[in-house]
Each structure stands twice: as structure tokens, then as C-alpha cells.
mmCIF file of C-alpha atoms in Angstrom:
data_model
loop_
_atom_site.group_PDB
_atom_site.id
_atom_site.type_symbol
_atom_site.label_atom_id
_atom_site.label_comp_id
_atom_site.label_asym_id
_atom_site.label_seq_id
_atom_site.Cartn_x
_atom_site.Cartn_y
_atom_site.Cartn_z
ATOM 1 C CA MET A 1 47.237 125.392 137.382
ATOM 2 C CA ALA A 2 45.606 121.866 136.981
ATOM 3 C CA MET A 3 42.633 121.374 134.916
ATOM 4 C CA ARG A 4 39.352 119.772 136.762
ATOM 5 C CA GLN A 5 38.437 116.378 135.808
ATOM 6 C CA THR A 6 35.152 116.845 134.634
ATOM 7 C CA PRO A 7 33.294 113.758 133.737
ATOM 8 C CA LEU A 8 30.464 112.876 131.645
ATOM 9 C CA THR A 9 27.348 111.393 133.665
ATOM 10 C CA CYS A 10 24.937 109.567 131.387
ATOM 11 C CA SER A 11 22.096 108.651 133.171
ATOM 12 C CA GLY A 12 18.368 106.290 131.953
ATOM 13 C CA HIS A 13 18.945 103.253 133.651
ATOM 14 C CA THR A 14 16.887 102.784 137.522
ATOM 15 C CA ARG A 15 19.000 99.955 138.867
ATOM 16 C CA PRO A 16 23.048 99.445 139.430
ATOM 17 C CA VAL A 17 24.583 99.813 135.990
ATOM 18 C CA VAL A 18 26.446 96.197 136.590
ATOM 19 C CA ASP A 19 28.934 96.211 132.998
ATOM 20 C CA LEU A 20 29.667 97.597 129.827
ATOM 21 C CA ALA A 21 31.270 97.204 127.286
ATOM 22 C CA PHE A 22 33.138 99.474 123.370
ATOM 23 C CA SER A 23 32.330 98.232 119.799
ATOM 24 C CA GLY A 24 36.208 99.050 118.117
ATOM 25 C CA ILE A 25 35.623 102.175 115.959
ATOM 26 C CA THR A 26 33.370 101.657 112.886
ATOM 27 C CA PRO A 27 33.022 104.539 110.205
ATOM 28 C CA TYR A 28 30.742 106.085 112.468
ATOM 29 C CA GLY A 29 32.007 106.243 115.673
ATOM 30 C CA TYR A 30 32.825 104.347 118.763
ATOM 31 C CA PHE A 31 29.526 103.287 121.038
ATOM 32 C CA LEU A 32 28.877 101.902 124.407
ATOM 33 C CA ILE A 33 26.443 99.253 125.820
ATOM 34 C CA SER A 34 25.727 98.660 129.290
ATOM 35 C CA ALA A 35 24.362 95.973 131.752
ATOM 36 C CA CYS A 36 21.650 97.293 134.191
ATOM 37 C CA LYS A 37 19.681 95.439 137.098
ATOM 38 C CA ASP A 38 16.242 96.826 135.405
ATOM 39 C CA GLY A 39 17.185 94.606 132.588
ATOM 40 C CA LYS A 40 16.536 97.572 130.324
ATOM 41 C CA PRO A 41 20.697 97.835 128.387
ATOM 42 C CA MET A 42 20.716 100.923 126.624
ATOM 43 C CA LEU A 43 22.650 101.896 123.063
ATOM 44 C CA ARG A 44 24.905 105.274 123.988
ATOM 45 C CA GLN A 45 27.563 107.082 121.125
ATOM 46 C CA GLY A 46 31.055 106.080 122.784
ATOM 47 C CA ASP A 47 32.202 109.488 122.417
ATOM 48 C CA THR A 48 29.933 111.377 123.737
ATOM 49 C CA GLY A 49 27.204 109.478 125.886
ATOM 50 C CA ASP A 50 24.705 110.528 124.129
ATOM 51 C CA TRP A 51 21.023 107.234 124.146
ATOM 52 C CA ILE A 52 20.640 106.095 121.180
ATOM 53 C CA GLY A 53 18.173 103.313 122.136
ATOM 54 C CA THR A 54 17.551 100.682 124.521
ATOM 55 C CA PHE A 55 16.631 97.179 123.819
ATOM 56 C CA LEU A 56 13.642 95.926 125.192
ATOM 57 C CA GLY A 57 12.560 92.689 125.805
ATOM 58 C CA HIS A 58 14.744 90.742 129.114
ATOM 59 C CA LYS A 59 12.229 90.319 131.781
ATOM 60 C CA GLY A 60 15.419 90.878 134.382
ATOM 61 C CA ALA A 61 18.255 92.052 135.977
ATOM 62 C CA VAL A 62 21.167 92.022 132.946
ATOM 63 C CA TRP A 63 24.215 90.907 134.229
ATOM 64 C CA GLY A 64 25.792 91.245 131.247
ATOM 65 C CA ALA A 65 26.547 93.261 127.189
ATOM 66 C CA THR A 66 28.738 92.866 124.190
ATOM 67 C CA LEU A 67 28.903 94.810 121.203
ATOM 68 C CA ASN A 68 30.292 92.725 117.927
ATOM 69 C CA THR A 69 33.607 94.584 116.644
ATOM 70 C CA ASP A 70 31.307 96.764 114.507
ATOM 71 C CA ALA A 71 28.184 97.884 116.178
ATOM 72 C CA THR A 72 26.497 95.521 114.207
ATOM 73 C CA LYS A 73 25.317 93.287 116.884
ATOM 74 C CA ALA A 74 24.725 93.752 120.335
ATOM 75 C CA ALA A 75 24.239 90.293 122.951
ATOM 76 C CA THR A 76 23.491 90.763 126.603
ATOM 77 C CA ALA A 77 23.077 87.612 129.106
ATOM 78 C CA ALA A 78 20.074 87.998 131.924
ATOM 79 C CA ALA A 79 18.831 86.562 135.339
ATOM 80 C CA ASP A 80 15.985 85.506 133.211
ATOM 81 C CA PHE A 81 18.280 83.019 132.081
ATOM 82 C CA THR A 82 18.315 84.127 129.230
ATOM 83 C CA ALA A 83 21.247 85.082 127.217
ATOM 84 C CA LYS A 84 19.957 87.197 123.492
ATOM 85 C CA VAL A 85 21.184 88.393 120.553
ATOM 86 C CA TRP A 86 20.526 91.933 119.088
ATOM 87 C CA ASP A 87 20.093 93.668 116.126
ATOM 88 C CA ALA A 88 22.297 97.060 117.134
ATOM 89 C CA VAL A 89 21.184 99.496 114.650
ATOM 90 C CA SER A 90 17.788 98.808 115.139
ATOM 91 C CA GLY A 91 16.808 97.461 118.267
ATOM 92 C CA ASP A 92 15.046 94.339 117.207
ATOM 93 C CA GLU A 93 15.694 91.180 119.098
ATOM 94 C CA VAL A 94 17.454 88.212 116.524
ATOM 95 C CA LEU A 95 17.683 85.092 118.890
ATOM 96 C CA SER A 96 17.216 84.335 122.485
ATOM 97 C CA LEU A 97 19.028 82.081 123.758
ATOM 98 C CA ALA A 98 17.376 79.639 126.775
ATOM 99 C CA HIS A 99 19.449 78.776 129.352
ATOM 100 C CA LYS A 100 19.263 77.026 132.739
ATOM 101 C CA HIS A 101 20.390 80.175 135.382
ATOM 102 C CA ILE A 102 21.321 83.257 135.380
ATOM 103 C CA VAL A 103 23.864 83.910 132.675
ATOM 104 C CA LYS A 104 25.947 86.524 133.244
ATOM 105 C CA THR A 105 28.508 86.889 130.930
ATOM 106 C CA VAL A 106 28.519 86.980 126.646
ATOM 107 C CA THR A 107 30.677 87.673 123.645
ATOM 108 C CA PHE A 108 31.372 87.349 119.884
ATOM 109 C CA THR A 109 34.000 85.942 118.927
ATOM 110 C CA GLN A 110 35.652 88.816 115.950
ATOM 111 C CA ASP A 111 33.895 87.395 112.850
ATOM 112 C CA SER A 112 30.304 87.688 115.051
ATOM 113 C CA ASN A 113 30.105 84.266 113.616
ATOM 114 C CA CYS A 114 29.975 82.572 117.112
ATOM 115 C CA LEU A 115 28.316 83.886 120.795
ATOM 116 C CA LEU A 116 30.342 82.867 124.596
ATOM 117 C CA THR A 117 28.422 81.943 127.596
ATOM 118 C CA GLY A 118 28.734 81.634 130.633
ATOM 119 C CA GLY A 119 26.888 81.499 134.016
ATOM 120 C CA ASN A 120 25.399 80.696 137.332
ATOM 121 C CA ASP A 121 25.339 76.490 136.016
ATOM 122 C CA LYS A 122 28.485 76.439 135.651
ATOM 123 C CA LEU A 123 29.214 75.789 131.863
ATOM 124 C CA LEU A 124 30.262 77.859 128.731
ATOM 125 C CA ARG A 125 28.300 77.918 125.124
ATOM 126 C CA ILE A 126 29.338 78.461 122.319
ATOM 127 C CA TYR A 127 26.443 79.074 120.213
ATOM 128 C CA ASP A 128 27.113 78.972 116.060
ATOM 129 C CA LEU A 129 25.161 82.825 115.210
ATOM 130 C CA GLY A 130 24.859 80.947 111.275
ATOM 131 C CA SER A 131 22.319 77.570 113.250
ATOM 132 C CA PRO A 132 21.230 79.122 116.474
ATOM 133 C CA ASP A 133 18.809 76.127 116.520
ATOM 134 C CA THR A 134 21.810 73.888 117.070
ATOM 135 C CA ALA A 135 23.022 72.880 120.444
ATOM 136 C CA PRO A 136 25.260 74.946 121.683
ATOM 137 C CA GLN A 137 28.906 73.440 122.202
ATOM 138 C CA GLU A 138 29.597 72.998 126.150
ATOM 139 C CA ILE A 139 32.518 72.335 128.207
ATOM 140 C CA ALA A 140 32.590 71.827 132.486
ATOM 141 C CA GLY A 141 34.819 72.313 134.863
ATOM 142 C CA HIS A 142 34.584 75.611 137.090
ATOM 143 C CA THR A 143 32.841 74.337 140.646
ATOM 144 C CA SER A 144 30.760 78.082 140.864
ATOM 145 C CA ALA A 145 29.327 80.055 138.890
ATOM 146 C CA ILE A 146 31.121 81.579 136.011
ATOM 147 C CA LYS A 147 31.539 85.441 136.352
ATOM 148 C CA LYS A 148 33.111 86.401 133.048
ATOM 149 C CA ALA A 149 33.784 84.289 129.860
ATOM 150 C CA LEU A 150 36.922 85.995 127.224
ATOM 151 C CA TRP A 151 37.855 84.621 123.389
ATOM 152 C CA CYS A 152 41.425 85.018 123.331
ATOM 153 C CA ASN A 153 44.921 84.835 121.245
ATOM 154 C CA ASN A 154 42.296 85.040 117.910
ATOM 155 C CA ASP A 155 39.656 83.169 118.928
ATOM 156 C CA THR A 156 41.874 79.497 119.692
ATOM 157 C CA GLN A 157 40.979 79.419 122.825
ATOM 158 C CA ILE A 158 38.979 80.665 126.680
ATOM 159 C CA LEU A 159 39.462 82.245 129.537
ATOM 160 C CA SER A 160 37.156 81.836 132.907
ATOM 161 C CA ALA A 161 36.846 83.869 135.660
ATOM 162 C CA ALA A 162 34.374 81.655 139.261
ATOM 163 C CA ASP A 163 33.483 82.311 141.855
ATOM 164 C CA ASP A 164 35.214 79.201 142.663
ATOM 165 C CA LYS A 165 38.155 81.978 143.147
ATOM 166 C CA THR A 166 39.441 80.639 139.924
ATOM 167 C CA ILE A 167 40.887 81.704 136.027
ATOM 168 C CA ARG A 168 40.981 79.028 133.742
ATOM 169 C CA LEU A 169 42.225 78.971 129.589
ATOM 170 C CA TRP A 170 40.345 76.401 127.713
ATOM 171 C CA ASP A 171 41.822 75.302 124.738
ATOM 172 C CA ARG A 172 38.033 75.788 121.240
ATOM 173 C CA ALA A 173 39.455 72.544 119.089
ATOM 174 C CA SER A 174 39.752 70.521 122.272
ATOM 175 C CA MET A 175 37.667 71.816 125.004
ATOM 176 C CA GLU A 176 40.023 71.017 127.140
ATOM 177 C CA GLN A 177 41.498 72.790 130.597
ATOM 178 C CA VAL A 178 45.764 74.097 129.222
ATOM 179 C CA LYS A 179 45.393 76.037 132.480
ATOM 180 C CA THR A 180 44.509 77.101 136.078
ATOM 181 C CA LEU A 181 44.947 80.529 137.601
ATOM 182 C CA THR A 182 43.617 79.970 141.738
ATOM 183 C CA PHE A 183 43.282 82.377 143.803
ATOM 184 C CA ASP A 184 42.409 83.161 148.277
ATOM 185 C CA THR A 185 39.178 84.453 147.385
ATOM 186 C CA ALA A 186 37.035 85.385 144.394
ATOM 187 C CA VAL A 187 38.062 86.601 141.024
ATOM 188 C CA SER A 188 36.188 90.785 140.251
ATOM 189 C CA SER A 189 36.222 90.837 137.137
ATOM 190 C CA MET A 190 38.363 89.952 133.976
ATOM 191 C CA GLU A 191 39.963 92.259 130.463
ATOM 192 C CA TYR A 192 41.830 90.834 127.682
ATOM 193 C CA VAL A 193 44.447 93.142 125.935
ATOM 194 C CA ALA A 194 44.799 91.001 122.608
ATOM 195 C CA ASP A 195 47.457 93.782 121.486
ATOM 196 C CA GLY A 196 50.318 92.277 124.349
ATOM 197 C CA GLU A 197 47.841 89.144 124.960
ATOM 198 C CA ILE A 198 47.645 91.617 128.222
ATOM 199 C CA LEU A 199 45.790 90.080 131.066
ATOM 200 C CA VAL A 200 43.693 91.736 133.833
ATOM 201 C CA ILE A 201 42.303 90.411 136.537
ATOM 202 C CA THR A 202 41.204 92.114 139.803
ATOM 203 C CA TYR A 203 40.485 90.958 143.389
ATOM 204 C CA GLY A 204 40.248 91.790 146.278
ATOM 205 C CA LYS A 205 42.041 95.139 145.547
ATOM 206 C CA THR A 206 44.474 93.697 144.183
ATOM 207 C CA ILE A 207 44.947 94.009 140.389
ATOM 208 C CA ALA A 208 47.033 92.187 138.636
ATOM 209 C CA PHE A 209 48.543 91.675 135.124
ATOM 210 C CA TYR A 210 49.397 89.057 133.569
ATOM 211 C CA ASN A 211 50.826 86.532 130.218
ATOM 212 C CA ALA A 212 47.120 85.909 128.745
ATOM 213 C CA LEU A 213 49.046 82.396 126.449
ATOM 214 C CA SER A 214 51.380 81.415 129.873
ATOM 215 C CA LEU A 215 49.248 82.659 132.728
ATOM 216 C CA GLU A 216 52.551 83.860 133.480
ATOM 217 C CA LEU A 217 52.222 86.615 136.142
ATOM 218 C CA ILE A 218 54.055 90.297 134.972
ATOM 219 C CA LYS A 219 53.058 92.517 137.445
ATOM 220 C CA THR A 220 50.629 92.998 140.413
ATOM 221 C CA VAL A 221 49.905 97.219 141.778
ATOM 222 C CA GLU A 222 47.610 97.055 145.307
ATOM 223 C CA ALA A 223 44.212 99.582 145.201
ATOM 224 C CA PRO A 224 43.420 102.395 148.486
ATOM 225 C CA ALA A 225 39.702 99.890 148.429
ATOM 226 C CA PRO A 226 38.493 96.501 146.895
ATOM 227 C CA ILE A 227 38.161 97.868 143.650
ATOM 228 C CA ASN A 228 35.685 96.017 141.463
ATOM 229 C CA SER A 229 37.287 96.591 138.258
ATOM 230 C CA ALA A 230 40.401 97.666 136.012
ATOM 231 C CA SER A 231 41.199 98.285 132.244
ATOM 232 C CA LEU A 232 44.505 99.050 130.771
ATOM 233 C CA HIS A 233 44.845 102.181 127.889
ATOM 234 C CA PRO A 234 44.939 100.524 124.853
ATOM 235 C CA ASP A 235 48.762 102.257 124.688
ATOM 236 C CA LYS A 236 49.723 100.775 127.801
ATOM 237 C CA ASP A 237 50.618 103.313 129.301
ATOM 238 C CA PHE A 238 48.362 103.061 132.183
ATOM 239 C CA PHE A 239 45.380 101.485 133.604
ATOM 240 C CA VAL A 240 42.531 102.897 134.579
ATOM 241 C CA ALA A 241 40.316 101.422 138.254
ATOM 242 C CA GLY A 242 37.262 101.944 140.777
ATOM 243 C CA GLY A 243 35.773 99.242 143.383
ATOM 244 C CA GLU A 244 34.690 100.174 146.609
ATOM 245 C CA ASP A 245 35.169 103.834 147.548
ATOM 246 C CA PHE A 246 32.773 105.337 145.096
ATOM 247 C CA LYS A 247 36.549 106.720 143.751
ATOM 248 C CA LEU A 248 38.772 106.096 139.688
ATOM 249 C CA TYR A 249 42.249 105.649 140.040
ATOM 250 C CA LYS A 250 44.468 106.416 136.582
ATOM 251 C CA PHE A 251 47.884 104.433 137.368
ATOM 252 C CA ASP A 252 51.006 104.354 135.454
ATOM 253 C CA TYR A 253 51.130 101.250 133.897
ATOM 254 C CA GLY A 254 55.452 100.739 133.728
ATOM 255 C CA THR A 255 55.645 102.583 138.592
ATOM 256 C CA LYS A 256 52.942 101.319 139.410
ATOM 257 C CA GLU A 257 52.249 105.093 140.743
ATOM 258 C CA GLU A 258 48.403 105.931 141.101
ATOM 259 C CA LEU A 259 48.144 109.627 139.053
ATOM 260 C CA GLU A 260 45.048 110.751 139.544
ATOM 261 C CA SER A 261 42.114 109.353 141.828
ATOM 262 C CA TYR A 262 38.821 110.924 141.721
ATOM 263 C CA LYS A 263 35.325 110.621 143.146
ATOM 264 C CA GLY A 264 31.719 111.431 140.974
ATOM 265 C CA HIS A 265 29.818 108.693 141.782
ATOM 266 C CA PHE A 266 28.455 107.998 144.114
ATOM 267 C CA GLY A 267 27.856 104.613 144.379
ATOM 268 C CA PRO A 268 30.167 101.662 144.232
ATOM 269 C CA VAL A 269 31.953 100.852 140.782
ATOM 270 C CA HIS A 270 31.385 98.122 139.438
ATOM 271 C CA CYS A 271 32.958 97.992 136.320
ATOM 272 C CA VAL A 272 35.206 100.882 133.995
ATOM 273 C CA ARG A 273 36.994 100.323 130.368
ATOM 274 C CA PHE A 274 38.636 102.388 128.176
ATOM 275 C CA SER A 275 37.542 103.476 125.113
ATOM 276 C CA PRO A 276 38.845 101.445 121.310
ATOM 277 C CA ASP A 277 40.754 105.330 121.147
ATOM 278 C CA GLY A 278 42.252 105.182 124.210
ATOM 279 C CA GLU A 279 40.580 108.964 124.979
ATOM 280 C CA LEU A 280 38.043 108.492 127.518
ATOM 281 C CA TYR A 281 37.254 105.904 129.561
ATOM 282 C CA ALA A 282 33.225 105.027 130.974
ATOM 283 C CA SER A 283 32.560 103.266 133.843
ATOM 284 C CA GLY A 284 29.279 102.009 135.694
ATOM 285 C CA SER A 285 28.514 102.628 138.906
ATOM 286 C CA GLU A 286 25.853 100.781 141.828
ATOM 287 C CA ASP A 287 24.281 104.608 141.562
ATOM 288 C CA GLY A 288 22.601 103.929 138.598
ATOM 289 C CA THR A 289 24.660 106.078 136.243
ATOM 290 C CA LEU A 290 27.629 105.733 134.202
ATOM 291 C CA ARG A 291 29.882 108.228 133.649
ATOM 292 C CA LEU A 292 32.396 109.083 130.652
ATOM 293 C CA TRP A 293 35.991 110.643 131.796
ATOM 294 C CA GLN A 294 39.162 112.441 129.628
ATOM 295 C CA THR A 295 42.170 110.852 129.823
ATOM 296 C CA ALA A 296 43.570 113.767 128.960
ATOM 297 C CA VAL A 297 41.957 116.352 130.736
ATOM 298 C CA GLY A 298 41.010 119.262 128.875
ATOM 299 C CA LYS A 299 41.877 118.722 125.914
ATOM 300 C CA THR A 300 38.646 119.052 123.067
ATOM 301 C CA TYR A 301 37.168 115.947 122.721
ATOM 302 C CA GLY A 302 33.952 114.791 121.634
ATOM 303 C CA LEU A 303 31.708 117.356 124.034
ATOM 304 C CA TRP A 304 35.242 118.596 126.166
ATOM 305 C CA LYS A 305 36.553 121.650 125.855
ATOM 306 C CA CYS A 306 39.800 123.243 126.590
ATOM 307 C CA VAL A 307 39.311 126.922 127.498
ATOM 308 C CA LEU A 308 42.866 128.503 128.459
ATOM 309 C CA PRO A 309 42.398 130.904 130.610
ATOM 310 C CA GLU A 310 44.181 134.090 128.343
ATOM 311 C CA ASP A 311 40.381 133.259 126.562
ATOM 312 C CA LEU A 312 38.454 134.027 129.827
ATOM 313 C CA GLY A 313 37.135 137.277 131.203
ATOM 314 C CA ALA A 314 38.906 137.875 133.963
ATOM 315 C CA GLU A 315 35.759 138.462 135.657
ATOM 316 C CA ASN A 316 35.078 134.024 134.298
ATOM 317 C CA GLN A 317 37.917 132.482 135.515
ATOM 318 C CA GLU A 318 37.938 132.256 138.642
ATOM 319 C CA GLN A 319 34.455 131.232 137.835
ATOM 320 C CA ILE A 320 35.227 128.531 135.730
ATOM 321 C CA PHE A 321 38.431 126.673 136.780
ATOM 322 C CA ALA A 322 36.748 126.697 141.026
ATOM 323 C CA ALA A 323 33.402 124.262 140.105
ATOM 324 C CA PRO A 324 32.976 123.440 136.202
ATOM 325 C CA PRO A 325 28.501 121.934 135.510
ATOM 326 C CA GLU A 326 28.457 118.543 135.459
ATOM 327 C CA ILE A 327 27.808 117.774 131.831
ATOM 328 C CA LYS A 328 24.832 115.191 131.534
ATOM 329 C CA ALA A 329 24.233 113.408 128.660
#
């Protein structure tokens, strides 16, 4: 009998969850941050979804959130025209970086010394966090609001996606545009996989994979519904995607075959990401929750415990496999 996926539900937010990010693996495990329109980004233990704390200080919807590799710093992008940097251990606000419009995206360099931001004023900004009073470097070129910006190629280049239906690759040293990809519709999400230099892009019902350095197309996959986000497993065996039909889809990366689909959310899925160890993926939704899903269903990991049929009494067996209870974290 096939095991049934039982997602862990992470409640606490009061509005749609629009972005999420994992840290790297630290001596204390790995961590998960979520951005929400309630203006209160939350930090959680990554493998269990247990709430650790809420970063308080924004006065508007938070559109983007990220953690540095070792989970000592967090950064958030918000509708109050600021990006904020936080101490992720104490929860204290470290910096508030004023912008001229809504900020949508934030990301640290690998050494955590610089922060890249983008938003509705169409500019990319690079802040030196060691000297925050110094004016940021600014990169202009997009003609509409920037939705996502990422460092790539060992932080020597920048990838940005905007509502002008383009993805642009920039050189950090010269601050010049290197290449542009143009689409028929606005890009809904972008993920950069450093190992292999792969760029995962979603637009409409399409999930597309590009070489992040050359921007040459590797492959595209069509999903059954409009997709808002996709994430490639660290081993590159498969990828997951979520979108407007409330479902999470899992596809084989090699064959492009749909392997599974799960419904758990009660609203469109806005964001999905694999954990750094690849054991689970997290999704954030319009319904205000995050859910954690097992990559290998039935494996003992985090709060999931594998129960084999022979370990169950006959009277319990049907009940457990028929309707596993929803676990709340």
C-alpha cells in the first residue's frame, strides 16, 4: 500500500505567505524564514517547523525574506519602503535600509557582507553592511518592478526578474548588463542552484531550467495549472512546483514525468523550496500557512515517524493508513 503524504502545518501568520527561504545546514540544524503580508516574518526550525521567533518592526506587508548561510542574520523586504537586516539569534533589528518604493526581494552574498535588494522603483541596490551609512551601488535597466534578484557565479554576477517580462544577468564589477531573457508573460519566480549553475524559472504553466551563466535553455516542463514557484532537489533527481490550483506537484527532472501531486493548502501556493538536505520541501500559501512535505514519504525524519504495517495491531492498521491526522507544528 502506498504511504500517504502527511504534511506538517505551520500556523501563526494571519495573511498570505508570499516568500520563504532556508538557511544552510548549521551545527544547530537548519532554519526556515517566511515572509507574509501580515508584516511579521517568522523564523522556524527547518526540519520540524517549530516556531522560534517573529521579527517585529515592519509597518507593511513583507514581500521577501532570506537567511544567510549560517542563520546568524536575516533580511526582509517590505511595503513600508524598507529592507531590514536582523540578528537571527536575538531577533533584534540591526539595520533599516530606506528605499523610495516597495521592496520585494533581498539576498545576502555568501560572506554575508553585502545585501542585494530590488523592488518597485526598478533599481537593484547593493549595500555594504560593514558601512551601512555609505550610499548603495545602484543598477538601473529594468522598466518595471523587480520581483526577484539573486547573486550567482560566486557572487560575481546578479540575476534579476521583473514585471517587464525579462530576466537580466548583470556583472557585479562593471554593473553592466551581460544578457537578457525575454518572455511572453511575467516571470512568477526564480531559483538559483549554485551546484551546477542552474536557474529555475516559472511563468504561466511553464517551469523552465536554464544555465545560469550562459542563460541557455536546458529544458521546459508544462504543469497542469499556472505555477507560482518551483524548486529543484539538491540531487537534481526531481523538482517540485506549486501554483493556482492549491496543489504541490513533483516531477522527475530527467524524464519530466509528473510523479505525484498533493493537495493540502486551501489557497494558491505562492512559494516552494527544498530544504538544504533535500529531505523535505516547504510551501507557503494564500491560506496563511506554511506546510512541510516529506521528499521520501514514510521515512523517519523530523517529526515524521515511519510505522510499518507489521508493527501495528490489526485493529489500528486500517485507521492509521486510512486517515492520518494532520500534524500541526
